[in-house]
Amino acid sequence: MMNENNNAFKNVRRKPGLQIWTVNKMQMDPVPPQAFGNFFEGDCYIISENKGSRQSADIHYWVGRTSSQDEQGAAAIYVTQLDEYLGGSPVQYREVQGYESPRFRSYFKNGLIYKKGGVASGFNHVETNAYNVLRLLHVKGRKDVTATEVEVSWSSFNKGDIFLLDIGKAIVQWNGPQSNRREKLKAVLLAQDIRDRERGGRAQIGVVEGGDERSSPELMKFLTTVLGPKPAQLKEATSDDVPDSAQKNSVRLYHVYDNSGNLVIQEVAKQPLTQDLLKSSDCFILDNKGSSVMVWKGKKASKEERQGAMNRALSYIKAKKYPASTTVEVMAEGAESAIFKHLFKSWTDRDQTQGLGTTHNVGKIAKVDDGKFDVMELHARPELAAQYRMVDDASGDVKVWCIENLELAEIDPKTYGQFYGGDCYLVLYSYKRAGQQQYILYMWQGRHATSDEIAASAFQAVNIDNKYNGAPVQVRVVMGKEPRHFLAIFKGKLIIFEGGTGRPGVVNPAKDARLFQVRGTNELNTKATEVVARAASLSSNDVFLLKTDNISYLWYGKGCNGDEREMGKAMSDVLSRHEKRVVMEGQEPAEFWIALGGKGSYASDRREEPLHSPRLFECSNQTGRFKITEVDDFAQCDLDEDDVMLLDTWEELFLWIGNSSYEYETKEALNSARDYLRTHPAGRDPDTPIIFVKQGYEPPTFTGWFNAWDPHKWSGGNSYEEMKNKLSDSTSISQITLVRWEALPLSVPRALCTAEVSLTVSHPLCSDWQDYLSDLDFENLLSTTRADFQRLPKWRQNDLKKKAGIF
């Protein structure tokens, strides 16, 4: 098959973008772009998504629910061959209809359309401007939309979902009375996508609200002409939830191999996993709690092992009696997927550097260097702000309160930066960006503060938030887990005392010796943390200050550099007025060890910082129960105003609060974020900072994780009501003549054979001039396809029109 299909592989594009083929008579036939997102249930498809980076592509093969075993086998073989043709670096995914992975669904933002039939039924792929269409699409889902062809009859309808009646020249959307705004908006976007890609932008769209059909008499006349009289009662709503087939066991790593024709499954380890378990000479299977199966191919594994990886994964699924729909991923060493890396306690890529020099892969972000910040650069490049975790250079205004008797008490500015483990503090940071006042409210909670004080800090934070009309970004900071920007606020003088209090008039217990760990390379990232005055607290990576009654020792570990030593010296001047003696690791005097209670072992391994890509999750109660769903290949448009979104950047968790989200969702999202950290298979730190961000008040440390963030989106976005009004504003009346009766299903009334129905519908958005241009003329005029033009923000569309002289 490889030799027979060489020509198809030669046409595989190397530039970024999507390519799709269907398996037709055991051959790969390309699918035209206007048909992307349409999948025949009787077929198998191969999808290649080229990233244009070192990891060349993701390859998926999609299995229709009525496809044959021969077609499935051929698709699997072609995927393996395509992987080798592309150098073995792509990640391979097996997708089953109705159970597609978030990454696969991310390619089709407006949804998937499941069509009846396939190769055996002699189908033809969608042709642009073809109007010989009559179908009813059942639309389900709020985030991941699917549209399935169903019988053209009222018997297919139910009260909770949305249906699109498509006759080619017109598409009528009927909204179930129990459907919500988000579902209606997604259905409108799908209808527009069908119009733009399949009809060249020329079809008309109308919307009917189920339960209020009298408000759309012309459209209802059309529906009843096609479907017959509407029944008095329709079926009840059906759940959007796919049953959770995931097993409740832990993440496990297996060595899977053949032994005299028998499949051998040998467990290697269970969570938390470490990268050194993976050996280049072998292939491994990672079982992600039964929800997905991932195959890792070592670069020194035999060719037979690498080529058989997908089949071994399917054999493993059968042996474990997992559902046939279980997601499968196959990846090569050095080209691991982000989710795979997230399942390991730490992960170091081949080209990764350490510390703030870590290279991240988010869009095209340059290497982050450790040094002074150019505040204008941070404002102009939010992706840089996100990588640094810095909204600015920390030169704004600071105000600090301590919780005393459950109330706020202002702190003397002379003591700013001194935090005691027995207290709780609120720190309000104010700065300007693009001339607008911005706020961050940090809630610092001491390890030894009482539960009442912690609760009072949260209550007082709400009061401050209300005072500023909800504008502050709220950041919960657990003692010892201070974010980078928090450190920078105090200009290299942040000191955290293990216990005690900073309240006036309170005398803290005296100690014979106190030991402080100093970490940082400049005034923007340095802090001193009190640790137990024992030898075991030392680390070769850092600088320590040992403070006694008469003398202070400044101890330099072998792993620290000159900048760290300089910051240690500067911090020692803040911590102690006593004589200071510099001590190099390995040259300590006896008095040093006596003050620490005796010489002992301590950490001496080199410290490495893990590299992990960001992940976005939707937290929703729209279906009646709270659930979290991952959004793959995310963009700003994936932030749902009706929900709470969780963004995991590894060092921090952001909870983005949509303006129309429920209070219950916010509460459950916080609880789920904590559970997410607690149960993470990589053994995450449960005290990782959780940052609350409100819609419209996003800081650059949040927006920088999104490519092409539009700050005006929330003020001029297309809500469902706005889009519906634009569709309903038009007074144009189109005379729709239906197709000849031979082409109609038997369920359609024969009266339609000659009927002409008067339909009040609108032209699409921006529907003046472009509806009357051919696709070729459109692309020549604006240097972009019609479909790509429709995906652009409004301001960008207008800009292109101005340049073309037609605005």
XYZ file of N, CA and C in Angstrom, residues 92-191:
300
model
N 0.261 10.271 16.965
C -0.874 9.615 16.301
C -2.038 9.472 17.286
N -3.255 9.732 16.801
C -4.449 9.608 17.622
C -5.475 8.741 16.889
N -6.138 7.900 17.636
C -7.286 7.148 17.101
C -8.555 7.784 17.651
N -9.447 8.196 16.758
C -10.670 8.891 17.145
C -11.886 8.043 16.758
N -12.821 7.898 17.667
C -14.046 7.140 17.415
C -15.226 8.105 17.409
N -16.126 7.956 16.443
C -17.266 8.858 16.309
C -18.017 8.995 17.639
N -18.225 10.237 18.048
C -18.937 10.525 19.287
C -18.049 10.591 20.508
N -16.778 10.170 20.371
C -15.847 10.169 21.502
C -14.532 10.852 21.124
N -14.596 11.819 20.237
C -13.385 12.467 19.744
C -12.650 13.213 20.858
N -11.328 13.262 20.741
C -10.502 13.936 21.733
C -10.676 15.450 21.636
N -10.386 16.183 22.732
C -10.452 17.654 22.674
C -9.566 18.244 21.586
N -8.393 17.657 21.353
C -7.512 18.178 20.309
C -8.162 18.049 18.936
N -8.767 16.911 18.661
C -9.438 16.716 17.374
C -10.574 17.709 17.194
N -11.386 17.880 18.223
C -12.524 18.801 18.130
C -12.059 20.249 17.970
N -10.860 20.549 18.483
C -10.379 21.929 18.397
C -10.126 22.358 16.957
N -9.947 21.402 16.043
C -9.733 21.767 14.642
C -11.009 22.291 13.989
N -12.149 21.947 14.572
C -13.439 22.286 13.967
C -14.245 23.100 14.987
N -13.868 24.370 15.127
C -14.418 25.215 16.185
C -15.927 25.335 16.113
N -16.493 25.258 14.908
C -17.946 25.410 14.770
C -18.692 24.092 14.889
N -17.979 22.990 15.067
C -18.645 21.725 15.329
C -18.389 20.668 14.266
N -18.785 19.437 14.574
C -18.678 18.297 13.670
C -20.065 17.948 13.140
N -20.125 17.573 11.865
C -21.386 17.155 11.255
C -21.253 15.693 10.864
N -22.092 14.841 11.452
C -22.114 13.419 11.117
C -23.173 13.194 10.033
N -22.735 12.659 8.889
C -23.629 12.471 7.753
C -23.867 10.986 7.526
N -25.079 10.645 7.140
C -25.414 9.252 6.879
C -24.718 8.786 5.620
N -24.429 7.467 5.577
C -23.850 6.891 4.380
C -22.348 6.915 4.388
N -21.793 6.732 3.161
C -20.356 6.698 3.008
C -19.997 6.230 1.628
N -18.814 5.674 1.480
C -18.353 5.239 0.174
C -19.318 4.246 -0.448
N -19.781 3.297 0.368
C -20.654 2.246 -0.161
C -21.967 2.801 -0.704
N -22.415 3.957 -0.211
C -23.684 4.534 -0.665
C -23.483 5.477 -1.843
N -22.248 5.526 -2.356
C -21.978 6.341 -3.530
C -22.099 7.828 -3.285
N -21.647 8.303 -2.112
C -21.764 9.731 -1.791
C -20.827 10.560 -2.647
N -21.131 11.840 -2.704
C -20.212 12.833 -3.253
C -19.950 13.846 -2.174
N -18.697 14.255 -2.033
C -18.392 15.260 -1.018
C -19.072 16.577 -1.347
N -19.202 17.409 -0.314
C -19.890 18.683 -0.448
C -19.274 19.516 -1.561
N -20.115 20.074 -2.403
C -19.648 20.968 -3.450
C -20.138 22.373 -3.144
N -19.231 23.351 -3.275
C -19.614 24.729 -3.028
C -20.714 25.150 -3.996
N -21.697 25.902 -3.476
C -22.807 26.446 -4.252
C -23.783 25.365 -4.723
N -23.713 24.138 -4.153
C -24.684 23.100 -4.493
C -25.910 23.272 -3.599
N -27.095 23.413 -4.234
C -28.310 23.685 -3.466
C -29.265 22.497 -3.440
N -28.901 21.395 -4.075
C -29.775 20.225 -4.114
C -29.644 19.463 -2.794
N -30.141 20.095 -1.722
C -29.966 19.576 -0.369
C -31.311 19.566 0.351
N -31.552 18.504 1.087
C -32.667 18.487 2.031
C -32.274 17.569 3.178
N -32.026 18.163 4.352
C -31.603 17.364 5.493
C -32.012 18.072 6.779
N -32.116 17.289 7.847
C -32.383 17.813 9.183
C -31.206 17.427 10.069
N -30.573 18.425 10.681
C -29.422 18.190 11.542
C -29.820 18.371 12.999
N -29.519 17.363 13.815
C -29.762 17.393 15.260
C -28.477 17.914 15.919
N -28.525 19.116 16.502
C -27.347 19.781 17.057
C -27.306 19.595 18.566
N -26.187 19.096 19.073
C -26.027 18.897 20.507
C -24.687 19.464 20.961
N -24.648 19.918 22.220
C -23.401 20.363 22.805
C -23.303 21.864 22.888
N -22.539 22.323 23.897
C -22.345 23.757 24.111
C -20.950 24.180 23.705
N -19.960 23.383 24.090
C -18.571 23.678 23.743
C -18.143 22.857 22.530
N -18.320 21.551 22.623
C -18.000 20.646 21.516
C -19.299 20.270 20.818
N -19.565 20.934 19.715
C -20.852 20.779 19.034
C -20.775 19.651 18.016
N -21.809 18.810 17.995
C -21.961 17.801 16.952
C -23.338 17.962 16.336
N -23.412 17.726 15.027
C -24.684 17.790 14.305
C -24.837 16.492 13.527
N -25.881 15.749 13.826
C -26.087 14.435 13.221
C -27.316 14.476 12.323
N -27.180 13.933 11.107
C -28.329 13.854 10.219
C -29.362 12.891 10.795
N -30.602 13.351 10.851
C -31.699 12.528 11.366
C -32.855 12.576 10.374
N -33.865 11.769 10.615
C -35.032 11.732 9.729
C -35.670 13.116 9.650
N -36.029 13.529 8.425
C -36.645 14.842 8.221
C -38.100 14.755 8.651
N -38.307 14.881 9.959
C -39.637 14.702 10.537
C -39.667 15.330 11.921
N -40.866 15.767 12.334
C -41.027 16.300 13.702
C -40.713 15.243 14.756
N -40.800 13.972 14.393
C -40.523 12.907 15.364
C -39.063 12.915 15.803
N -38.193 13.592 15.044
C -36.777 13.673 15.407
C -36.508 14.762 16.437
N -37.449 15.680 16.648
C -37.236 16.834 17.515
C -37.389 16.458 18.989
N -36.757 17.249 19.865
C -37.028 17.166 21.299
C -36.928 18.568 21.889
N -37.356 18.730 23.124
C -37.485 20.055 23.728
C -36.149 20.680 24.140
N -35.102 19.855 24.300
C -33.864 20.381 24.867
C -32.776 20.703 23.872
N -32.933 20.280 22.608
C -31.860 20.442 21.625
C -32.263 21.398 20.517
N -31.352 21.563 19.571
C -31.541 22.497 18.470
C -31.462 21.721 17.161
N -32.280 22.127 16.193
C -32.361 21.428 14.921
C -32.230 22.430 13.777
N -31.473 22.035 12.764
C -31.299 22.862 11.576
C -31.939 22.162 10.387
N -32.938 22.787 9.799
C -33.540 22.278 8.575
C -32.838 22.969 7.414
N -32.114 22.209 6.637
C -31.256 22.735 5.579
C -31.810 22.288 4.238
N -32.244 23.270 3.401
C -32.738 22.924 2.068
C -31.853 23.514 0.977
N -30.651 23.910 1.344
C -29.718 24.419 0.347
C -29.697 25.925 0.283
N -30.792 26.532 -0.197
C -30.842 27.983 -0.299
C -31.218 28.650 1.019
N -31.731 27.864 1.953
C -32.128 28.420 3.247
C -31.880 27.393 4.342
N -31.536 27.907 5.534
C -31.333 27.079 6.722
C -32.188 27.678 7.832
N -33.093 26.893 8.381
C -33.955 27.367 9.466
C -33.537 26.666 10.755
N -33.223 27.455 11.753
C -32.806 26.934 13.063
C -33.989 26.959 14.015
N -34.297 25.785 14.580
C -35.363 25.690 15.585
C -34.716 25.385 16.931
N -34.937 26.271 17.913
C -34.331 26.126 19.241
C -35.309 25.475 20.208
N -34.924 24.340 20.765
C -35.762 23.715 21.774
C -35.996 24.664 22.937
N -37.204 24.699 23.509
C -37.497 25.649 24.591
C -36.621 25.457 25.826
N -36.008 24.283 25.975
C -35.145 24.051 27.139
C -33.654 24.211 26.806
N -33.325 24.635 25.588
C -31.923 24.878 25.229
C -31.484 26.217 25.801
N -30.177 26.385 26.028
C -29.689 27.631 26.629
C -29.021 28.526 25.597
N -28.655 29.726 26.038
C -28.124 30.734 25.139
C -26.843 30.277 24.447
N -25.972 29.622 25.185
C -24.704 29.184 24.614
C -24.937 28.166 23.499
N -25.860 27.219 23.713
C -26.166 26.227 22.691
C -26.749 26.882 21.446
N -27.594 27.888 21.647
C -28.200 28.599 20.508
C -27.139 29.338 19.701
N -26.187 29.963 20.416
C -25.122 30.688 19.735
C -24.265 29.734 18.907
N -23.895 28.583 19.478
C -23.073 27.627 18.755
C -23.796 27.106 17.517
N -25.130 26.930 17.624
C -25.897 26.457 16.483
C -25.944 27.513 15.377
N -26.077 28.792 15.750
C -26.054 29.872 14.754
C -24.713 29.889 14.034
N -23.622 29.744 14.800
C -22.293 29.735 14.192
C -22.129 28.546 13.247
N -22.702 27.401 13.615
C -22.643 26.238 12.743
C -23.431 26.491 11.466
N -24.629 27.073 11.598
C -25.445 27.380 10.419
C -24.702 28.329 9.484
